[in-house]
Short mmCIF file of C-alpha atoms in Angstrom, two decimals:
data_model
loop_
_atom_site.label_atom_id
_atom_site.label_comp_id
_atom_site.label_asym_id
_atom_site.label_seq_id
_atom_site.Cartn_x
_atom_site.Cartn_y
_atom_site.Cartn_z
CA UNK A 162 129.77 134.82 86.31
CA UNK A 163 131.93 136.01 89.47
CA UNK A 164 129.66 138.75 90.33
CA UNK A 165 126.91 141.50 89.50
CA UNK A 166 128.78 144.18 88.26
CA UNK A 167 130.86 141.84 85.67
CA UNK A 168 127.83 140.91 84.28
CA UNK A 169 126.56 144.35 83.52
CA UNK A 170 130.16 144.83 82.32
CA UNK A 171 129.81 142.24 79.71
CA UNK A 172 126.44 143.20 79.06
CA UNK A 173 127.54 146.66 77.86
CA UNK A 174 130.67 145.29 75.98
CA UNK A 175 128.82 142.70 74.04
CA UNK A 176 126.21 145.39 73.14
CA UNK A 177 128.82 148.19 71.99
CA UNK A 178 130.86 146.39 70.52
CA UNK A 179 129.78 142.49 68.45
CA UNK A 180 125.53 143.18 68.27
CA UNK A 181 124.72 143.93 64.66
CA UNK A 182 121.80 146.87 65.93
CA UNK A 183 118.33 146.79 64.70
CA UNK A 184 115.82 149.89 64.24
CA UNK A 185 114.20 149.54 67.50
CA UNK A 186 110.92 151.14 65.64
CA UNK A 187 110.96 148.06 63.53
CA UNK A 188 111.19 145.67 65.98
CA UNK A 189 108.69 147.19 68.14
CA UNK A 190 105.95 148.15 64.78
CA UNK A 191 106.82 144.19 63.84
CA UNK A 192 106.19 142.31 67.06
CA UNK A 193 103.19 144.92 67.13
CA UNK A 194 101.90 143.51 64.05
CA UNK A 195 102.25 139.47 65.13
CA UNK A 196 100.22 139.97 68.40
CA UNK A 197 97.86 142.04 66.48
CA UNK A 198 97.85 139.43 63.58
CA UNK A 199 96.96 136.83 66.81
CA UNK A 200 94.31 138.23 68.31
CA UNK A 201 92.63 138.42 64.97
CA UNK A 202 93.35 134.57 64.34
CA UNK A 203 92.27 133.73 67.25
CA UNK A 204 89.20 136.44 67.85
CA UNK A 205 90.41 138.32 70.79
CA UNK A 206 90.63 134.98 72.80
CA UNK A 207 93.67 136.00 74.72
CA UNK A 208 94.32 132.97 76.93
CA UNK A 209 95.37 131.15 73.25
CA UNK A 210 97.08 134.69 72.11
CA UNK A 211 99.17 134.34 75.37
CA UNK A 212 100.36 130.71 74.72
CA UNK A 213 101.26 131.42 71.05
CA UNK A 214 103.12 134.29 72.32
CA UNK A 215 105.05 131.60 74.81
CA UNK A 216 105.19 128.86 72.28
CA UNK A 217 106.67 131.54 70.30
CA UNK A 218 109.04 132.96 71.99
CA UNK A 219 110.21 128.99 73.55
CA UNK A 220 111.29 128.51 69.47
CA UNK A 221 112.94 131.54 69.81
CA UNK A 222 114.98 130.64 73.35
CA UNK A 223 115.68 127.45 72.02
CA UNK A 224 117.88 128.75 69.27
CA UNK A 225 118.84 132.35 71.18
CA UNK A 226 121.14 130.79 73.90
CA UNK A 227 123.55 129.28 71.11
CA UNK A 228 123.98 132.71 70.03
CA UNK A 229 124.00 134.20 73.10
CA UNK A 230 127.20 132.29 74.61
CA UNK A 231 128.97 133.42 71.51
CA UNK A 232 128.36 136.45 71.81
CA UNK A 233 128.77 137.04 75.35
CA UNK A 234 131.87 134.35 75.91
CA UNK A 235 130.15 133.79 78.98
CA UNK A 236 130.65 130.37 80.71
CA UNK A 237 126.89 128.58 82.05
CA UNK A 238 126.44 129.84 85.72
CA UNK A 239 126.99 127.40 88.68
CA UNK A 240 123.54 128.89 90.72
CA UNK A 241 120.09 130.49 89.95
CA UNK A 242 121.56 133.73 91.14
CA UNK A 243 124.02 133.92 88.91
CA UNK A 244 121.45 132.89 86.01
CA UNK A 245 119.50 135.99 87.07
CA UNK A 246 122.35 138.09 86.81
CA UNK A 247 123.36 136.66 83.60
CA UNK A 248 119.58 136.60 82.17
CA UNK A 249 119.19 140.44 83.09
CA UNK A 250 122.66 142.31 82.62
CA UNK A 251 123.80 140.01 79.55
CA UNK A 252 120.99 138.87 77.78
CA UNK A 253 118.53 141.50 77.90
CA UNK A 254 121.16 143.91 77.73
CA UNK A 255 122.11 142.14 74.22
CA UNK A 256 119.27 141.36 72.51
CA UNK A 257 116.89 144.17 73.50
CA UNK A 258 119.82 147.01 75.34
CA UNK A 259 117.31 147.15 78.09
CA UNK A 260 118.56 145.65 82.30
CA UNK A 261 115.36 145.07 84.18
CA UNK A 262 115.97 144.72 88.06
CA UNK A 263 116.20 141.49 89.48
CA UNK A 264 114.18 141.63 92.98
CA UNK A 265 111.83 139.58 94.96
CA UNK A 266 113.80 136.70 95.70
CA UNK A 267 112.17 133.93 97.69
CA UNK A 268 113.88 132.52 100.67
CA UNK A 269 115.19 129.43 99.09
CA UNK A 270 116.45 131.27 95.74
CA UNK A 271 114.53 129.28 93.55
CA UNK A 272 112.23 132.40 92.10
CA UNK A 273 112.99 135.88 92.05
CA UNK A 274 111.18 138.58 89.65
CA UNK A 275 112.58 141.04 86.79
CA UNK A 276 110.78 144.01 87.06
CA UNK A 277 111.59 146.40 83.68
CA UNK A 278 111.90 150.19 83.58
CA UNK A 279 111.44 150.24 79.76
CA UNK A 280 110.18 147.25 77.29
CA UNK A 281 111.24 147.90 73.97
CA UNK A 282 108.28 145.78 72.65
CA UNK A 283 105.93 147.55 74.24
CA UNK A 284 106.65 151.27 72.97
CA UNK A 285 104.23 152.60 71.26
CA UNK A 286 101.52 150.04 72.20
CA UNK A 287 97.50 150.76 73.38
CA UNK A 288 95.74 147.41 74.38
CA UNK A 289 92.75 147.33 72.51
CA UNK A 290 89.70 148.54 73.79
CA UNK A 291 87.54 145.95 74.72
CA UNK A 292 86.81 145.31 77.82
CA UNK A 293 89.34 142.43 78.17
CA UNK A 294 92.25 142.85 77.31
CA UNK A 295 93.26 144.86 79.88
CA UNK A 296 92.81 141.87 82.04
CA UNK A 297 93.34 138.80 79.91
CA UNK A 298 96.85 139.63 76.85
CA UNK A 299 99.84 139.67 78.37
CA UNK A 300 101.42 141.62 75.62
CA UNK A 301 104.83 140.76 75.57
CA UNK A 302 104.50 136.93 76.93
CA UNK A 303 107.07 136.10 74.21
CA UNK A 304 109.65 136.60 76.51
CA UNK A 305 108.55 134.51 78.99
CA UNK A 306 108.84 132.02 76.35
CA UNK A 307 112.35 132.69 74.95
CA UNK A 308 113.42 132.64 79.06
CA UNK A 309 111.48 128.96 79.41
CA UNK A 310 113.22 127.89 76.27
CA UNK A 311 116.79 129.09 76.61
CA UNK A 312 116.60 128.02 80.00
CA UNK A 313 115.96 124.85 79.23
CA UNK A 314 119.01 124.28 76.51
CA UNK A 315 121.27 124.65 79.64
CA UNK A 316 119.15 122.55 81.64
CA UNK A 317 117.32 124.03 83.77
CA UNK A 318 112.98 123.86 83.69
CA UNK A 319 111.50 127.46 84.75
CA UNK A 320 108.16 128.72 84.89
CA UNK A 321 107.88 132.09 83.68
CA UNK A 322 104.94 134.77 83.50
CA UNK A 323 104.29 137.92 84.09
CA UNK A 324 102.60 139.64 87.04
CA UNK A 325 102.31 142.82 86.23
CA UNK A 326 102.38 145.45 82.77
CA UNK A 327 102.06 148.82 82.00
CA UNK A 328 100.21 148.24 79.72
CA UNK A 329 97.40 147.08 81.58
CA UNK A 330 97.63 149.89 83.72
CA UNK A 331 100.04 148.64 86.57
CA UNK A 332 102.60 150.32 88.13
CA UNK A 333 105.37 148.62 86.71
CA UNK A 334 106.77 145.59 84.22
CA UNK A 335 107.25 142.91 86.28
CA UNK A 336 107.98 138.91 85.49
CA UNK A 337 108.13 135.89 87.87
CA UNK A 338 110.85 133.41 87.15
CA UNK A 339 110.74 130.27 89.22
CA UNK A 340 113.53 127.33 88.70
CA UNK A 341 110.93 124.16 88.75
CA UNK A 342 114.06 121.86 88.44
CA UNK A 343 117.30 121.21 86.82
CA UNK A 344 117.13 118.77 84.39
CA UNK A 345 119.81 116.05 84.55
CA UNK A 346 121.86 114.97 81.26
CA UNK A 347 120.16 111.87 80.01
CA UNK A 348 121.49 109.57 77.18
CA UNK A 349 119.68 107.68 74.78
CA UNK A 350 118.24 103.99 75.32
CA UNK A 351 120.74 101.72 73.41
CA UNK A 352 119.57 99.88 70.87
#
């Protein structure tokens, strides 16, 4: 990536022109239905709703960043900056046509924070009314988990979580990504 603005460039390209568009209703009513579906499995117990969301969502990462190099004929990034740009302007902008902001970047670049106008996932949505999940589901941790696991294909080990949701009455959106390490190419023990 040389900069910011070809990022969103590509972003918009890719989307116009080689994604294969879903109903955003039925995405949204269906990723509705598996958190709902969760916190029924697992009676409201959020905590283990959140990491199913994650584990999720890592499957999904793990298999999304294949895709999302062909599509985008984007190159890997040579710093965490660019990553941010790419993660934001290319990849959300692909998969879900949404570009959160990328702000709060800590003085030695290794977190920063998307913070999202709109989340697709989330239209549509009321927490339910029980006292805790207002404070306990992070509805949409299944992102966090495709990040972690995409991230990880093209070696790098992040930490990802949100800090903030709508939905639980905040202000605004707003995940934490922090770059834990990069993970060196190892090969096998030889037999």
């Amino acid at each position: 990536m040389a900069s910011s603005n070809k990022a969103g460039r590509v972003g918009e390209e890719v989307w116009k022109t080689r994604i294969d568009k879903v109903n955003a209703e039925l995405v949204t009513l269906t990723y509705g239905t598996i958190v709902a579906q969760l916190c029924t499995d697992y009676d409201s117990n959020y905590a283990e709703v959140n990491k199913q969301l994650d584990k999720m969502g890592y499957n999904i990462g793990l298999r999304l960043i294949e895709d999302f190099f062909a599509k985008s004929g984007t190159q890997r990034c040579t710093n965490f900056r660019e990553t941010a740009e790419a993660i934001s302007k290319i990849g959300f902008k692909i998969f879900l046509n949404v570009t959160p902001a990328i702000t709060n970047w800590s003085g030695d670049n290794k977190q920063f924070s998307l913070v999202f106008d709109e989340n697709p996932l989330a239209d549509f949505v009321e927490l339910p009314d029980d006292g805790k999940s207002q404070e306990e589901l992070w509805f949409s941790n299944i992102l966090c988990g495709i990040l972690r696991g995409a991230l990880e294909m093209v070696q790098m080990q992040v930490d990802a979580h949100f800090v903030s949701d709508v939905l639980r009455g905040d202000e605004t959106t707003e995940m934490r990504i922090t770059l834990i390490r990069y993970i060196e190419d190892e090969l096998p023990p030889e037999d």
